[in-house]
Amino acid sequence: MSTHINAAKGDIAEVVLMPGDPLRAKYVAEHFLTNATCYNEVRGMYGFTGTYKDHPVSVQGSGMGIPSFLIYATELIREFDVKKILRIGTCGAISEQVHVRDLILGMSACTTSAINRTRFDGYDFAPTADFQLLMTAYQKAMDKGLQNITHVAPILSTDEFYGHDEGLDEKYASYGVLGVEMEAAGLYTVAQQYGVQALAILTVSDHLITGEATSAQEREQTFTDMMEIALETAIM
């Protein structure tokens, strides 16, 4: 076991889906995995391992924000030899190019966090998705007929949920950034650090321009296109 994950070696698959919401992890395990067993309940951050189309797959909640995400992702990689991590999360749209329930495959992650400037002595670092996972996820979305709602673009990982600077969103949007969330920059950084594959597959849950939003239950249980694409990508 590690500090925050109460599992033994072999309990966790080499490929892991990571939603922020531990209840979304539970939902994925119950509705998509066969013979899923719970390996972690520490701090209520559920983790499950089962099979998807005969391939071992785990799903682990991360909590909200880069610091929380990095704790779980780092332990999964260093202590449990995980090789692929796919974040399945939600984001807010900051561009009129996208709509609520659209999918965004995060090609790269801008960030307002200082975490990478701390790592790199004040210089910038470009957190970037794994190309193979990105290409596979895009093709899986095309195979599902989701051409009209799937976008490949940079995203913004922010440290703040409340008090967020809408003017900053507008500036990022003018440079092609489509959505804002709170974890992907941390995921891409730690994946690049340890040489593993990572991708954020996001569903737009609310629109910061139009004000349209989904409910907590919808965010937990109805964004199944994202879940299915992540699972199909994970086993390739």
mmCIF file of C-alpha atoms in Angstrom:
data_model
loop_
_atom_site.group_PDB
_atom_site.id
_atom_site.type_symbol
_atom_site.label_atom_id
_atom_site.label_comp_id
_atom_site.label_asym_id
_atom_site.label_seq_id
_atom_site.Cartn_x
_atom_site.Cartn_y
_atom_site.Cartn_z
ATOM 1 C CA MET A 1 0.000 0.000 0.000
ATOM 2 C CA SER A 2 0.983 3.625 -0.433
ATOM 3 C CA THR A 3 0.235 6.574 1.831
ATOM 4 C CA HIS A 4 -3.183 7.301 0.319
ATOM 5 C CA ILE A 5 -4.072 4.118 -1.588
ATOM 6 C CA ASN A 6 -4.813 1.002 0.449
ATOM 7 C CA ALA A 7 -3.911 -1.582 -2.182
ATOM 8 C CA ALA A 8 -1.330 -4.292 -2.635
ATOM 9 C CA LYS A 9 0.911 -4.782 -5.653
ATOM 10 C CA GLY A 10 -1.180 -6.371 -8.385
ATOM 11 C CA ASP A 11 -4.480 -4.913 -7.130
ATOM 12 C CA ILE A 12 -4.308 -2.039 -9.626
ATOM 13 C CA ALA A 13 -4.179 -2.470 -13.394
ATOM 14 C CA GLU A 14 -1.525 -0.845 -15.584
ATOM 15 C CA VAL A 15 -4.251 1.359 -17.105
ATOM 16 C CA VAL A 16 -6.319 3.630 -14.866
ATOM 17 C CA LEU A 17 -9.228 5.985 -15.490
ATOM 18 C CA MET A 18 -9.221 8.915 -13.068
ATOM 19 C CA PRO A 19 -12.343 10.987 -12.467
ATOM 20 C CA GLY A 20 -12.196 13.741 -9.899
ATOM 21 C CA ASP A 21 -15.444 12.549 -8.319
ATOM 22 C CA PRO A 22 -15.032 9.232 -6.441
ATOM 23 C CA LEU A 23 -18.725 8.523 -7.059
ATOM 24 C CA ARG A 24 -18.065 8.691 -10.789
ATOM 25 C CA ALA A 25 -15.356 6.075 -10.217
ATOM 26 C CA LYS A 26 -17.961 3.910 -8.495
ATOM 27 C CA TYR A 27 -20.418 4.471 -11.350
ATOM 28 C CA VAL A 28 -17.865 3.423 -13.980
ATOM 29 C CA ALA A 29 -16.953 0.307 -12.003
ATOM 30 C CA GLU A 30 -20.580 -0.723 -11.538
ATOM 31 C CA HIS A 31 -21.769 -0.026 -15.083
ATOM 32 C CA PHE A 32 -18.776 -0.757 -17.323
ATOM 33 C CA LEU A 33 -16.381 -3.143 -15.572
ATOM 34 C CA THR A 34 -16.851 -6.868 -15.075
ATOM 35 C CA ASN A 35 -16.118 -8.418 -11.659
ATOM 36 C CA ALA A 36 -15.041 -5.065 -10.245
ATOM 37 C CA THR A 37 -13.633 -5.075 -6.720
ATOM 38 C CA CYS A 38 -12.949 -2.068 -4.501
ATOM 39 C CA TYR A 39 -9.286 -1.778 -3.517
ATOM 40 C CA ASN A 40 -9.417 1.646 -1.873
ATOM 41 C CA GLU A 41 -11.760 3.626 0.374
ATOM 42 C CA VAL A 42 -9.169 5.763 2.171
ATOM 43 C CA ARG A 43 -10.530 9.309 2.620
ATOM 44 C CA GLY A 44 -13.580 8.210 0.618
ATOM 45 C CA MET A 45 -11.508 8.207 -2.575
ATOM 46 C CA TYR A 46 -12.808 5.030 -4.148
ATOM 47 C CA GLY A 47 -10.640 2.842 -6.370
ATOM 48 C CA PHE A 48 -11.829 -0.235 -8.266
ATOM 49 C CA THR A 49 -10.281 -2.849 -10.538
ATOM 50 C CA GLY A 50 -12.204 -5.039 -12.967
ATOM 51 C CA THR A 51 -12.097 -6.004 -16.607
ATOM 52 C CA TYR A 52 -13.353 -4.287 -19.738
ATOM 53 C CA LYS A 53 -13.582 -6.563 -22.774
ATOM 54 C CA ASP A 54 -11.288 -8.989 -20.924
ATOM 55 C CA HIS A 55 -8.651 -6.317 -20.272
ATOM 56 C CA PRO A 56 -7.752 -5.336 -16.666
ATOM 57 C CA VAL A 57 -8.752 -1.723 -15.989
ATOM 58 C CA SER A 58 -8.787 0.311 -12.787
ATOM 59 C CA VAL A 59 -10.694 3.476 -11.984
ATOM 60 C CA GLN A 60 -9.505 5.770 -9.196
ATOM 61 C CA GLY A 61 -11.007 8.996 -7.850
ATOM 62 C CA SER A 62 -8.592 11.908 -7.558
ATOM 63 C CA GLY A 63 -10.417 14.711 -5.788
ATOM 64 C CA MET A 64 -10.369 18.277 -7.073
ATOM 65 C CA GLY A 65 -7.367 20.357 -8.028
ATOM 66 C CA ILE A 66 -3.804 19.725 -9.138
ATOM 67 C CA PRO A 67 -2.364 19.027 -5.640
ATOM 68 C CA SER A 68 -4.929 16.307 -4.897
ATOM 69 C CA PHE A 69 -4.633 14.815 -8.368
ATOM 70 C CA LEU A 70 -0.842 14.690 -8.154
ATOM 71 C CA ILE A 71 -0.936 12.729 -4.897
ATOM 72 C CA TYR A 72 -2.953 9.904 -6.436
ATOM 73 C CA ALA A 73 -1.335 9.936 -9.869
ATOM 74 C CA THR A 74 2.181 9.932 -8.414
ATOM 75 C CA GLU A 75 1.423 7.019 -6.088
ATOM 76 C CA LEU A 76 -0.251 5.063 -8.898
ATOM 77 C CA ILE A 77 2.819 5.471 -11.090
ATOM 78 C CA ARG A 78 5.592 5.076 -8.507
ATOM 79 C CA GLU A 79 4.078 2.487 -6.165
ATOM 80 C CA PHE A 80 1.769 0.489 -8.456
ATOM 81 C CA ASP A 81 3.544 0.643 -11.842
ATOM 82 C CA VAL A 82 0.651 2.248 -13.721
ATOM 83 C CA LYS A 83 1.519 2.938 -17.374
ATOM 84 C CA LYS A 84 -1.554 4.788 -18.704
ATOM 85 C CA ILE A 85 -3.764 7.355 -16.964
ATOM 86 C CA LEU A 86 -6.856 8.812 -18.586
ATOM 87 C CA ARG A 87 -8.585 11.627 -16.746
ATOM 88 C CA ILE A 88 -12.367 11.504 -17.267
ATOM 89 C CA GLY A 89 -13.630 14.796 -15.953
ATOM 90 C CA THR A 90 -15.750 17.830 -16.584
ATOM 91 C CA CYS A 91 -14.849 21.306 -17.709
ATOM 92 C CA GLY A 92 -16.427 24.681 -18.234
ATOM 93 C CA ALA A 93 -16.593 25.987 -21.792
ATOM 94 C CA ILE A 94 -14.928 29.341 -22.390
ATOM 95 C CA SER A 95 -15.529 29.459 -26.145
ATOM 96 C CA GLU A 96 -18.670 29.689 -28.250
ATOM 97 C CA GLN A 97 -17.181 26.947 -30.453
ATOM 98 C CA VAL A 98 -18.278 24.326 -27.914
ATOM 99 C CA HIS A 99 -21.541 23.492 -26.165
ATOM 100 C CA VAL A 100 -22.668 21.753 -23.001
ATOM 101 C CA ARG A 101 -22.138 17.962 -23.271
ATOM 102 C CA ASP A 102 -19.518 18.347 -26.003
ATOM 103 C CA LEU A 103 -16.257 16.418 -25.600
ATOM 104 C CA ILE A 104 -12.829 18.035 -25.425
ATOM 105 C CA LEU A 105 -9.674 15.971 -25.829
ATOM 106 C CA GLY A 106 -7.020 18.014 -24.074
ATOM 107 C CA MET A 107 -4.064 18.291 -26.456
ATOM 108 C CA SER A 108 -2.144 20.414 -23.962
ATOM 109 C CA ALA A 109 -2.877 22.146 -20.674
ATOM 110 C CA CYS A 110 -2.201 25.793 -19.934
ATOM 111 C CA THR A 111 -2.330 26.578 -16.239
ATOM 112 C CA THR A 112 -2.655 29.385 -13.725
ATOM 113 C CA SER A 113 -0.940 27.181 -11.148
ATOM 114 C CA ALA A 114 2.613 27.994 -10.071
ATOM 115 C CA ILE A 115 3.453 24.328 -9.562
ATOM 116 C CA ASN A 116 5.561 23.956 -12.709
ATOM 117 C CA ARG A 117 7.332 27.259 -12.285
ATOM 118 C CA THR A 118 8.312 25.984 -8.857
ATOM 119 C CA ARG A 119 9.631 22.777 -10.431
ATOM 120 C CA PHE A 120 11.497 24.589 -13.215
ATOM 121 C CA ASP A 121 13.070 27.464 -11.272
ATOM 122 C CA GLY A 122 10.667 30.111 -12.534
ATOM 123 C CA TYR A 123 10.594 28.972 -16.153
ATOM 124 C CA ASP A 124 7.605 27.641 -18.079
ATOM 125 C CA PHE A 125 6.901 23.990 -18.940
ATOM 126 C CA ALA A 126 4.412 22.777 -21.564
ATOM 127 C CA PRO A 127 2.238 19.962 -20.117
ATOM 128 C CA THR A 128 1.218 17.878 -23.129
ATOM 129 C CA ALA A 129 -0.941 14.808 -23.737
ATOM 130 C CA ASP A 130 0.435 11.552 -25.060
ATOM 131 C CA PHE A 131 0.035 11.593 -28.835
ATOM 132 C CA GLN A 132 -0.843 7.891 -29.173
ATOM 133 C CA LEU A 133 -3.642 8.158 -26.610
ATOM 134 C CA LEU A 134 -4.875 11.401 -28.151
ATOM 135 C CA MET A 135 -4.961 9.935 -31.650
ATOM 136 C CA THR A 136 -6.683 6.752 -30.440
ATOM 137 C CA ALA A 137 -9.309 8.632 -28.437
ATOM 138 C CA TYR A 138 -10.100 10.864 -31.402
ATOM 139 C CA GLN A 139 -10.523 7.859 -33.683
ATOM 140 C CA LYS A 140 -12.778 6.145 -31.122
ATOM 141 C CA ALA A 141 -14.934 9.278 -30.990
ATOM 142 C CA MET A 142 -15.158 9.290 -34.779
ATOM 143 C CA ASP A 143 -16.090 5.591 -34.781
ATOM 144 C CA LYS A 144 -18.966 6.411 -32.396
ATOM 145 C CA GLY A 145 -20.266 9.083 -34.776
ATOM 146 C CA LEU A 146 -19.379 11.955 -32.432
ATOM 147 C CA GLN A 147 -17.734 14.160 -35.066
ATOM 148 C CA ASN A 148 -19.992 17.131 -34.333
ATOM 149 C CA ILE A 149 -19.357 17.236 -30.591
ATOM 150 C CA THR A 150 -15.673 16.251 -30.318
ATOM 151 C CA HIS A 151 -12.932 18.869 -30.136
ATOM 152 C CA VAL A 152 -9.149 18.513 -29.897
ATOM 153 C CA ALA A 153 -7.689 21.628 -28.334
ATOM 154 C CA PRO A 154 -5.657 23.146 -25.516
ATOM 155 C CA ILE A 155 -7.407 23.423 -22.156
ATOM 156 C CA LEU A 156 -6.791 25.559 -19.080
ATOM 157 C CA SER A 157 -6.107 24.061 -15.644
ATOM 158 C CA THR A 158 -6.806 26.625 -12.954
ATOM 159 C CA ASP A 159 -6.191 26.646 -9.212
ATOM 160 C CA GLU A 160 -9.388 28.552 -8.432
ATOM 161 C CA PHE A 161 -13.002 27.476 -8.839
ATOM 162 C CA TYR A 162 -14.498 30.550 -7.166
ATOM 163 C CA GLY A 163 -13.072 33.960 -7.858
ATOM 164 C CA HIS A 164 -12.030 32.843 -11.320
ATOM 165 C CA ASP A 165 -10.927 35.669 -13.655
ATOM 166 C CA GLU A 166 -13.393 35.772 -16.566
ATOM 167 C CA GLY A 167 -11.204 38.266 -18.383
ATOM 168 C CA LEU A 168 -8.399 35.727 -18.298
ATOM 169 C CA ASP A 169 -10.763 33.114 -19.759
ATOM 170 C CA GLU A 170 -11.464 35.467 -22.660
ATOM 171 C CA LYS A 171 -7.774 35.943 -23.302
ATOM 172 C CA TYR A 172 -7.076 32.196 -23.270
ATOM 173 C CA ALA A 173 -10.096 31.585 -25.512
ATOM 174 C CA SER A 174 -8.710 34.085 -28.027
ATOM 175 C CA TYR A 175 -5.669 31.816 -28.291
ATOM 176 C CA GLY A 176 -7.724 28.694 -29.018
ATOM 177 C CA VAL A 177 -8.263 27.327 -25.511
ATOM 178 C CA LEU A 178 -11.762 25.827 -25.299
ATOM 179 C CA GLY A 179 -12.361 24.727 -21.701
ATOM 180 C CA VAL A 180 -11.261 25.274 -18.120
ATOM 181 C CA GLU A 181 -10.804 22.573 -15.455
ATOM 182 C CA MET A 182 -8.492 21.943 -12.495
ATOM 183 C CA GLU A 183 -6.328 18.837 -12.972
ATOM 184 C CA ALA A 184 -4.943 18.106 -16.452
ATOM 185 C CA ALA A 185 -1.766 20.204 -16.206
ATOM 186 C CA GLY A 186 -0.774 18.180 -13.146
ATOM 187 C CA LEU A 187 -1.552 14.901 -14.890
ATOM 188 C CA TYR A 188 0.443 15.732 -18.005
ATOM 189 C CA THR A 189 3.396 16.968 -15.961
ATOM 190 C CA VAL A 190 3.737 13.892 -13.754
ATOM 191 C CA ALA A 191 3.198 11.597 -16.751
ATOM 192 C CA GLN A 192 5.999 13.307 -18.662
ATOM 193 C CA GLN A 193 8.194 13.182 -15.567
ATOM 194 C CA TYR A 194 7.879 9.397 -15.262
ATOM 195 C CA GLY A 195 7.548 8.516 -18.948
ATOM 196 C CA VAL A 196 3.989 7.173 -18.863
ATOM 197 C CA GLN A 197 1.022 7.906 -21.127
ATOM 198 C CA ALA A 198 -1.699 10.369 -20.154
ATOM 199 C CA LEU A 199 -4.741 12.054 -21.647
ATOM 200 C CA ALA A 200 -7.611 14.178 -20.336
ATOM 201 C CA ILE A 201 -10.988 13.424 -21.902
ATOM 202 C CA LEU A 202 -13.457 16.049 -20.734
ATOM 203 C CA THR A 203 -17.194 16.619 -21.006
ATOM 204 C CA VAL A 204 -18.412 20.202 -20.994
ATOM 205 C CA SER A 205 -20.646 20.391 -17.925
ATOM 206 C CA ASP A 206 -21.328 24.124 -17.942
ATOM 207 C CA HIS A 207 -20.794 27.097 -20.192
ATOM 208 C CA LEU A 208 -19.138 30.172 -18.742
ATOM 209 C CA ILE A 209 -20.466 32.372 -21.564
ATOM 210 C CA THR A 210 -24.085 31.213 -21.965
ATOM 211 C CA GLY A 211 -24.639 30.176 -18.349
ATOM 212 C CA GLU A 212 -25.999 26.728 -19.310
ATOM 213 C CA ALA A 213 -25.139 24.030 -16.775
ATOM 214 C CA THR A 214 -25.808 20.409 -15.854
ATOM 215 C CA SER A 215 -26.769 18.939 -12.480
ATOM 216 C CA ALA A 216 -24.480 17.054 -10.084
ATOM 217 C CA GLN A 217 -26.315 13.817 -10.886
ATOM 218 C CA GLU A 218 -25.875 14.359 -14.627
ATOM 219 C CA ARG A 219 -22.160 14.984 -14.139
ATOM 220 C CA GLU A 220 -21.806 11.792 -12.121
ATOM 221 C CA GLN A 221 -23.928 9.417 -14.194
ATOM 222 C CA THR A 222 -24.786 10.610 -17.712
ATOM 223 C CA PHE A 223 -21.509 11.534 -19.403
ATOM 224 C CA THR A 224 -21.154 8.017 -20.802
ATOM 225 C CA ASP A 225 -19.621 8.943 -24.179
ATOM 226 C CA MET A 226 -16.526 10.163 -22.324
ATOM 227 C CA MET A 227 -16.387 6.994 -20.214
ATOM 228 C CA GLU A 228 -16.737 4.663 -23.194
ATOM 229 C CA ILE A 229 -14.122 6.488 -25.272
ATOM 230 C CA ALA A 230 -11.695 6.404 -22.339
ATOM 231 C CA LEU A 231 -12.220 2.680 -21.815
ATOM 232 C CA GLU A 232 -11.817 1.879 -25.507
ATOM 233 C CA THR A 233 -8.658 4.000 -25.617
ATOM 234 C CA ALA A 234 -7.235 2.494 -22.437
ATOM 235 C CA ILE A 235 -7.262 -1.073 -23.715
ATOM 236 C CA MET A 236 -5.543 -0.337 -27.034
#
